[in-house]
Amino acid sequence: MIIRAREVETVSNFLSKTVSLALTSVLALAFLGLEANAAEYWLRAGTTTLTMPDGAVIDMWGYGEDADQDLSTVDGIVTVPGPEITVPAGDTTLTIHLRNDLPVASSLMITGQPADGTTPTFEGGRVMSFSDEAAANGGTVTYTWSNVRPGTFLYASATNPAVQVQMGLYGAMVGLLVDGPLCEPSPGGGTAYPGIIFDEDLTLLFSEIDPALHAAVAADDYGPGKGTTSTIDYNPKYFLINGAPKEAGSNPVEIGTGGDRLLIRFLNAGLQTAIPVIQGFYMNIVADDGYPTPYPAEQYSVMLTAGKTHDAIFSLECSNLPEPMASTGNFALYDRRAHRLTNNDMPGDGGMMTEFALLDQDGESIVDICDNCLGVANANQVDTDGDLYGNICDADLNNDQYVDFGDVGPMVRAFIWQEENGDLNSDGSVNFGDIARFLDLYDAPPGPSALK
Amino acid sequence: MKTATDTALRHVSALRRIGISILMLAGLLIGGTAQAVITGTTGVNFNLTAKEGYVSMGDGATIYMWGYALNGGPAQLPGPTLIVNEGDVVTVTLTNDLAEAVSITFPGQADVVTTGADSQGYLAGEAAASGGEVTYTFTASNPGTYQYHSGSNVALQIEMGLAGALVVRPNAMNQAYDSPSTAFHQEYLFFLQEMDPHIHTAVEAGETPDLTNRQAQYWMINGRSGPDTFFADGVPWLPNQPYGAMARTHPNEKVLMRVVGAGLDLHPFHTHGQNFRVIARDGRMRETIPGLSGADAGISDFTLTVAPGQTYDAIWSWEGKNLGWDIFGHAPGDPCEASAEECDPASPYYDHGKPIPVTLPEQQFLTFGGFWSGSPFLGQEGALPPGEGGLNLDGGFFYMWHSHAEEELCNYDIFPGGMMTMMIVEAPGVPIP
């Protein structure tokens, strides 16, 4: 049932989609570009804690989205990484209001997106921050980017980055070129770059924690003349994807809900290089630091140096699935710098690993993207007429793509002559159970099937 | 060890599958010259055993390690280089002599079917400790350079040495991929790893190793640290490290570099002599138009950033162009050996018969090394004082190829050593290997 797609085929599919939709995107942009809108966020820099699998409680700094969009009060939950900043297609301006509840001055910058009119701050001739700062303990600042570039970018503190970034002051900024697929509407999809259209996107943000450094900062024991004077002994013990290390019982990330084009946005907010490897698939790496690359690079790995972003897209078509995954649906993504696949030397796997689970919503051990009838468990996948709609979803017996009066005659004939294509529920005979199913499916197109 | 018979068998099998006489003719023509072939084990069924062993480093240290062994032989660093042909159904049976569960994962290979696994590791089905067995089967659908490594307790087991190379040859001979743009004359494997001996010592002593304080002290190419990289394949005093890393070629030939990042750190692998051009990464050609353009999207560079888990194919060629003197040491009346261009006054290669434009100093003003043949001309030898030279019997040019992170040119802080080998450009006619 599963056809082994070869890479050439995969790439040509990818390219044909790319080329045909690139033109459409450009046209759409021409319309969308006429109206300038603005995205606006209210963020708060503050403290929080993360509990590691070995029970260690780590003091973190992070960003939270202010719940009432009023920075005069303290509300909203501080997270690591911070909230994802999204800029809808057509928006040309992004505004971020930042309140700083940390005990030191702080700030925010988006690498690769120059903010309007900000200036570095200096103290005694030394640069302290690459952007405007909010004063400690409640100071505020507002940043505006009036020429936002779509793509995947990292935002982080611009103040004393050696300390503040690794404390947790980082997050992803995602700007879309076009909201939603143009030709095949599916919720959550969009166009990331010219011609790079996805049905589903995932952000994977890599970072690390050196608990000794966090403890020193939290105890006000970091700085000139204090117990820890620099980050020169940086030695991380915990390695995170989206703020969490792998641990026993970690839930897999569910994918495969929309269409088959999955875009992964890789960001590295850590201070070390990570090499994410995806098991069983090749990805097309299509962007580097938020800029599209001239040619897609087909790889199973991504060289993700500190501060880097890469976007990779790959096909989750059923024909592209390695065999065991069509039934089990799980595959791994892991940092190939394998000595970091640990949680502070605890026994067992840890660190920067995540598992993806392809959804099987009807539970028949055939993942949705390989299922010829979605929403109804049909483990046998019987499809008598071979039209890629499983019988249980296919009352369109005359194959005119709609179940209507024209199918009644064939159904009656199948009932009388016990023709297999009328055995919708695959119980071995065409009986009243199949008639009932036929009526359920009446006056609708056949399906849904992921194979069509 | 790969023998001439293995090589011949591989060629015969490739030709049978192609069955095109014109290619056979081309094969005979190319096959007529000596050619370096990567040492490894060919076939479609491989029996590997994960077991303990000891490796020898360039400073004389002996380090405990875990490695994959072939057919019950000694544990190897790296594991046996598996050489298969495009389309082969490959079966790898793994027996585990170690005291913890072990496995193999094949990055870049789809459809790996695991049978007989005793347990499920994070990345692969496992063979149980002390005698377990597991079998992996996959179709080597795409030609290229790949690696395999443990999929169990990967934080430790890759460091301990459980990794090896997989080469999938395309249907066409003397090409890296199914495109003439990847043709080569010589090919070499550069399998880059590093190790922290303190982790190995702790494991040998039965202690819990400290992985988050890992600090590598030895850096290897094909399992050996310099200067052991210069020794031939299979020398008896390195029983656990059967693969040498010395590369040789002739002027103007295309050398295929198959580079594998197999350790846990990045390495800037640097070629002297000339730039290389990257033609593939992770076993896929760099193409501007996939399936049509050939390997035309790669860049020309002299330092390759080799990241763990990734593989790279690159073509390097030493042309000796624009030198202004005849690298072959020809007299003006000699035949034009390398190409017609060397005798064409309009060509930048027009060096035929031009002498080296310096007067050589007297010997008492020279510092010698083992690689100095006594003559600056390729393929020539000259007078040497007693006790000098001796390592360059064919009068070749030696170029060091190495990690350019200079600390990696050491064996536990002792320079020189580490991730370093030589490329020798030999005069035309010098047999290779």
Short mmCIF file of N, CA and C in Angstrom, two decimals, chain A residues 153-245:
data_model
loop_
_atom_site.label_atom_id
_atom_site.label_comp_id
_atom_site.label_asym_id
_atom_site.label_seq_id
_atom_site.Cartn_x
_atom_site.Cartn_y
_atom_site.Cartn_z
N PHE A 153 12.87 34.72 13.25
CA PHE A 153 13.92 35.51 13.91
C PHE A 153 13.90 35.23 15.41
N LEU A 154 15.06 35.50 16.02
CA LEU A 154 15.20 35.31 17.45
C LEU A 154 15.14 36.67 18.13
N TYR A 155 14.32 36.80 19.17
CA TYR A 155 14.42 38.01 19.97
C TYR A 155 15.02 37.67 21.32
N ALA A 156 15.72 38.62 21.90
CA ALA A 156 16.45 38.34 23.15
C ALA A 156 16.83 39.66 23.78
N SER A 157 17.28 39.57 25.02
CA SER A 157 17.77 40.77 25.69
C SER A 157 18.97 41.34 24.94
N ALA A 158 19.02 42.66 24.84
CA ALA A 158 20.16 43.33 24.22
C ALA A 158 21.10 43.90 25.27
N THR A 159 20.83 43.61 26.54
CA THR A 159 21.65 44.12 27.63
C THR A 159 22.50 42.99 28.20
N ASN A 160 23.79 43.22 28.33
CA ASN A 160 24.71 42.22 28.89
C ASN A 160 24.32 40.82 28.42
N PRO A 161 24.31 40.59 27.11
CA PRO A 161 23.73 39.34 26.59
C PRO A 161 24.41 38.07 27.14
N ALA A 162 25.70 38.16 27.47
CA ALA A 162 26.40 36.98 27.97
C ALA A 162 25.69 36.39 29.17
N VAL A 163 25.07 37.26 29.96
CA VAL A 163 24.36 36.80 31.14
C VAL A 163 22.86 36.73 30.88
N GLN A 164 22.29 37.82 30.35
CA GLN A 164 20.83 37.89 30.31
C GLN A 164 20.19 36.91 29.33
N VAL A 165 20.85 36.65 28.21
CA VAL A 165 20.24 35.73 27.25
C VAL A 165 20.20 34.33 27.83
N GLN A 166 21.34 33.86 28.38
CA GLN A 166 21.31 32.50 28.90
C GLN A 166 20.44 32.39 30.16
N MET A 167 20.09 33.51 30.81
CA MET A 167 19.16 33.44 31.94
C MET A 167 17.74 33.13 31.49
N GLY A 168 17.48 33.26 30.16
CA GLY A 168 16.16 32.88 29.66
C GLY A 168 15.43 33.97 28.90
N LEU A 169 16.06 35.12 28.71
CA LEU A 169 15.39 36.24 28.03
C LEU A 169 15.49 36.07 26.51
N TYR A 170 14.72 35.15 25.98
CA TYR A 170 14.72 34.90 24.54
C TYR A 170 13.38 34.33 24.11
N GLY A 171 13.15 34.43 22.80
CA GLY A 171 11.91 33.89 22.24
C GLY A 171 11.97 33.97 20.72
N ALA A 172 10.92 33.51 20.08
CA ALA A 172 10.86 33.49 18.62
C ALA A 172 9.97 34.61 18.11
N MET A 173 10.38 35.23 17.02
CA MET A 173 9.53 36.17 16.29
C MET A 173 9.28 35.61 14.91
N VAL A 174 8.04 35.48 14.54
CA VAL A 174 7.67 34.87 13.27
C VAL A 174 6.82 35.85 12.48
N GLY A 175 7.29 36.17 11.31
CA GLY A 175 6.51 37.02 10.42
C GLY A 175 6.09 36.24 9.19
N LEU A 176 4.81 36.32 8.86
CA LEU A 176 4.31 35.57 7.71
C LEU A 176 4.25 36.44 6.47
N LEU A 177 4.52 35.80 5.34
CA LEU A 177 4.41 36.50 4.07
C LEU A 177 2.96 36.53 3.62
N VAL A 178 2.31 35.38 3.75
CA VAL A 178 0.89 35.27 3.42
C VAL A 178 0.25 34.41 4.50
N ASP A 179 -0.90 34.84 5.02
CA ASP A 179 -1.61 34.04 6.01
C ASP A 179 -2.45 32.98 5.30
N GLY A 180 -2.26 31.73 5.69
CA GLY A 180 -3.12 30.67 5.18
C GLY A 180 -2.75 30.29 3.77
N PRO A 181 -2.84 29.00 3.45
CA PRO A 181 -2.54 28.58 2.09
C PRO A 181 -3.55 29.18 1.12
N LEU A 182 -3.09 29.46 -0.08
CA LEU A 182 -3.95 30.14 -1.03
C LEU A 182 -4.85 29.17 -1.77
N CYS A 183 -4.33 27.98 -2.04
CA CYS A 183 -5.06 27.06 -2.89
C CYS A 183 -5.76 25.97 -2.10
N GLU A 184 -5.13 25.52 -1.01
CA GLU A 184 -5.69 24.41 -0.26
C GLU A 184 -5.91 24.90 1.17
N PRO A 185 -7.02 25.53 1.43
CA PRO A 185 -7.20 26.12 2.75
C PRO A 185 -7.12 25.06 3.85
N SER A 186 -6.26 25.27 4.78
CA SER A 186 -6.26 24.44 5.98
C SER A 186 -5.85 25.34 7.12
N PRO A 187 -6.48 25.21 8.26
CA PRO A 187 -6.18 26.13 9.36
C PRO A 187 -4.73 26.00 9.78
N GLY A 188 -4.09 27.09 10.08
CA GLY A 188 -2.73 27.05 10.56
C GLY A 188 -1.69 27.17 9.48
N GLY A 189 -2.07 27.07 8.25
CA GLY A 189 -1.09 27.14 7.18
C GLY A 189 -0.72 28.55 6.83
N GLY A 190 0.21 28.69 5.89
CA GLY A 190 0.60 30.01 5.46
C GLY A 190 1.78 29.95 4.52
N THR A 191 2.26 31.12 4.14
CA THR A 191 3.43 31.22 3.30
C THR A 191 4.53 31.89 4.11
N ALA A 192 5.66 31.19 4.28
CA ALA A 192 6.73 31.70 5.12
C ALA A 192 7.66 32.61 4.33
N TYR A 193 7.99 32.20 3.13
CA TYR A 193 8.90 32.92 2.24
C TYR A 193 8.33 32.79 0.84
N PRO A 194 8.83 33.56 -0.11
CA PRO A 194 8.28 33.42 -1.47
C PRO A 194 8.33 31.96 -1.92
N GLY A 195 7.19 31.39 -2.17
CA GLY A 195 7.12 30.01 -2.66
C GLY A 195 7.18 28.95 -1.59
N ILE A 196 7.41 29.31 -0.34
CA ILE A 196 7.51 28.31 0.73
C ILE A 196 6.19 28.31 1.50
N ILE A 197 5.34 27.39 1.08
CA ILE A 197 3.98 27.31 1.61
C ILE A 197 3.88 26.08 2.50
N PHE A 198 3.30 26.27 3.66
CA PHE A 198 3.21 25.15 4.60
C PHE A 198 1.77 24.97 5.05
N ASP A 199 1.47 23.75 5.48
CA ASP A 199 0.16 23.47 6.05
C ASP A 199 0.19 23.56 7.56
N GLU A 200 1.40 23.34 8.11
CA GLU A 200 1.53 23.25 9.55
C GLU A 200 2.95 23.72 9.87
N ASP A 201 3.13 24.53 10.89
CA ASP A 201 4.49 24.92 11.25
C ASP A 201 4.74 24.71 12.73
N LEU A 202 6.00 24.44 13.03
CA LEU A 202 6.43 24.15 14.39
C LEU A 202 7.64 25.01 14.68
N THR A 203 7.69 25.58 15.87
CA THR A 203 8.88 26.30 16.29
C THR A 203 9.65 25.42 17.26
N LEU A 204 10.93 25.19 17.00
CA LEU A 204 11.79 24.44 17.92
C LEU A 204 12.94 25.36 18.32
N LEU A 205 12.89 25.83 19.56
CA LEU A 205 13.88 26.79 20.04
C LEU A 205 14.82 26.07 21.01
N PHE A 206 16.10 26.04 20.66
CA PHE A 206 17.11 25.33 21.44
C PHE A 206 17.82 26.29 22.40
N SER A 207 18.05 25.83 23.63
CA SER A 207 18.81 26.65 24.58
C SER A 207 19.39 25.74 25.65
N GLU A 208 20.24 26.33 26.52
CA GLU A 208 20.92 25.54 27.54
C GLU A 208 20.85 26.27 28.88
N ILE A 209 21.11 25.52 29.96
CA ILE A 209 21.17 26.12 31.30
C ILE A 209 22.43 25.65 32.01
N ASP A 210 23.21 26.61 32.49
CA ASP A 210 24.29 26.31 33.42
C ASP A 210 23.77 26.66 34.82
N PRO A 211 23.43 25.66 35.63
CA PRO A 211 22.76 25.96 36.92
C PRO A 211 23.63 26.79 37.85
N ALA A 212 24.94 26.64 37.79
CA ALA A 212 25.81 27.42 38.69
C ALA A 212 25.70 28.91 38.39
N LEU A 213 25.63 29.25 37.11
CA LEU A 213 25.53 30.65 36.72
C LEU A 213 24.17 31.22 37.14
N HIS A 214 23.13 30.44 36.95
CA HIS A 214 21.79 30.91 37.35
C HIS A 214 21.71 31.14 38.87
N ALA A 215 22.32 30.20 39.62
CA ALA A 215 22.30 30.35 41.07
C ALA A 215 23.05 31.61 41.49
N ALA A 216 24.19 31.87 40.84
CA ALA A 216 24.97 33.05 41.19
C ALA A 216 24.19 34.33 40.90
N VAL A 217 23.53 34.39 39.73
CA VAL A 217 22.77 35.58 39.36
C VAL A 217 21.60 35.77 40.33
N ALA A 218 20.90 34.67 40.65
CA ALA A 218 19.73 34.79 41.52
C ALA A 218 20.12 35.23 42.92
N ALA A 219 21.33 34.84 43.36
CA ALA A 219 21.78 35.19 44.72
C ALA A 219 22.52 36.52 44.74
N ASP A 220 22.45 37.26 43.63
CA ASP A 220 23.19 38.52 43.51
C ASP A 220 24.68 38.31 43.80
N ASP A 221 25.19 37.18 43.35
CA ASP A 221 26.60 36.87 43.55
C ASP A 221 27.35 36.88 42.23
N TYR A 222 26.76 37.56 41.23
CA TYR A 222 27.41 37.65 39.94
C TYR A 222 27.77 39.10 39.67
N GLY A 223 29.01 39.32 39.23
CA GLY A 223 29.41 40.67 38.86
C GLY A 223 30.79 40.98 39.41
N PRO A 224 31.28 42.19 39.12
CA PRO A 224 32.63 42.57 39.58
C PRO A 224 32.74 42.46 41.09
N GLY A 225 33.78 41.80 41.56
CA GLY A 225 34.03 41.67 42.98
C GLY A 225 33.17 40.64 43.69
N LYS A 226 32.34 39.91 42.94
CA LYS A 226 31.46 38.92 43.56
C LYS A 226 31.97 37.51 43.27
N GLY A 227 31.23 36.51 43.73
CA GLY A 227 31.68 35.12 43.63
C GLY A 227 31.94 34.66 42.21
N THR A 228 31.04 35.07 41.30
CA THR A 228 31.21 34.73 39.88
C THR A 228 31.36 36.03 39.12
N THR A 229 32.47 36.17 38.43
CA THR A 229 32.73 37.47 37.79
C THR A 229 32.53 37.47 36.29
N SER A 230 32.38 36.32 35.69
CA SER A 230 32.17 36.30 34.24
C SER A 230 31.53 34.97 33.85
N THR A 231 31.22 34.85 32.57
CA THR A 231 30.64 33.60 32.05
C THR A 231 31.71 32.71 31.43
N ILE A 232 32.97 32.97 31.77
CA ILE A 232 34.05 32.23 31.10
C ILE A 232 34.01 30.74 31.43
N ASP A 233 33.44 30.39 32.58
CA ASP A 233 33.34 28.98 32.94
C ASP A 233 31.98 28.39 32.60
N TYR A 234 31.29 29.02 31.65
CA TYR A 234 29.97 28.54 31.24
C TYR A 234 30.01 27.04 30.94
N ASN A 235 29.21 26.27 31.61
CA ASN A 235 29.24 24.82 31.48
C ASN A 235 27.82 24.28 31.68
N PRO A 236 27.03 24.30 30.62
CA PRO A 236 25.62 23.93 30.77
C PRO A 236 25.45 22.46 31.15
N LYS A 237 24.42 22.21 31.94
CA LYS A 237 24.10 20.85 32.38
C LYS A 237 22.73 20.40 31.89
N TYR A 238 21.92 21.36 31.45
CA TYR A 238 20.58 21.03 30.96
C TYR A 238 20.43 21.62 29.56
N PHE A 239 19.79 20.87 28.69
CA PHE A 239 19.70 21.24 27.29
C PHE A 239 18.24 21.14 26.87
N LEU A 240 17.71 22.27 26.40
CA LEU A 240 16.26 22.41 26.27
C LEU A 240 15.81 22.61 24.83
N ILE A 241 14.66 22.06 24.50
CA ILE A 241 13.94 22.45 23.29
C ILE A 241 12.63 23.06 23.77
N ASN A 242 12.37 24.29 23.33
CA ASN A 242 11.17 25.03 23.76
C ASN A 242 11.05 25.05 25.28
N GLY A 243 12.18 25.20 25.96
CA GLY A 243 12.17 25.40 27.40
C GLY A 243 12.12 24.14 28.23
N ALA A 244 12.18 22.96 27.59
CA ALA A 244 12.07 21.72 28.37
C ALA A 244 13.06 20.69 27.85
N PRO A 245 13.72 19.97 28.77
CA PRO A 245 14.56 18.86 28.33
C PRO A 245 13.72 17.59 28.16
#
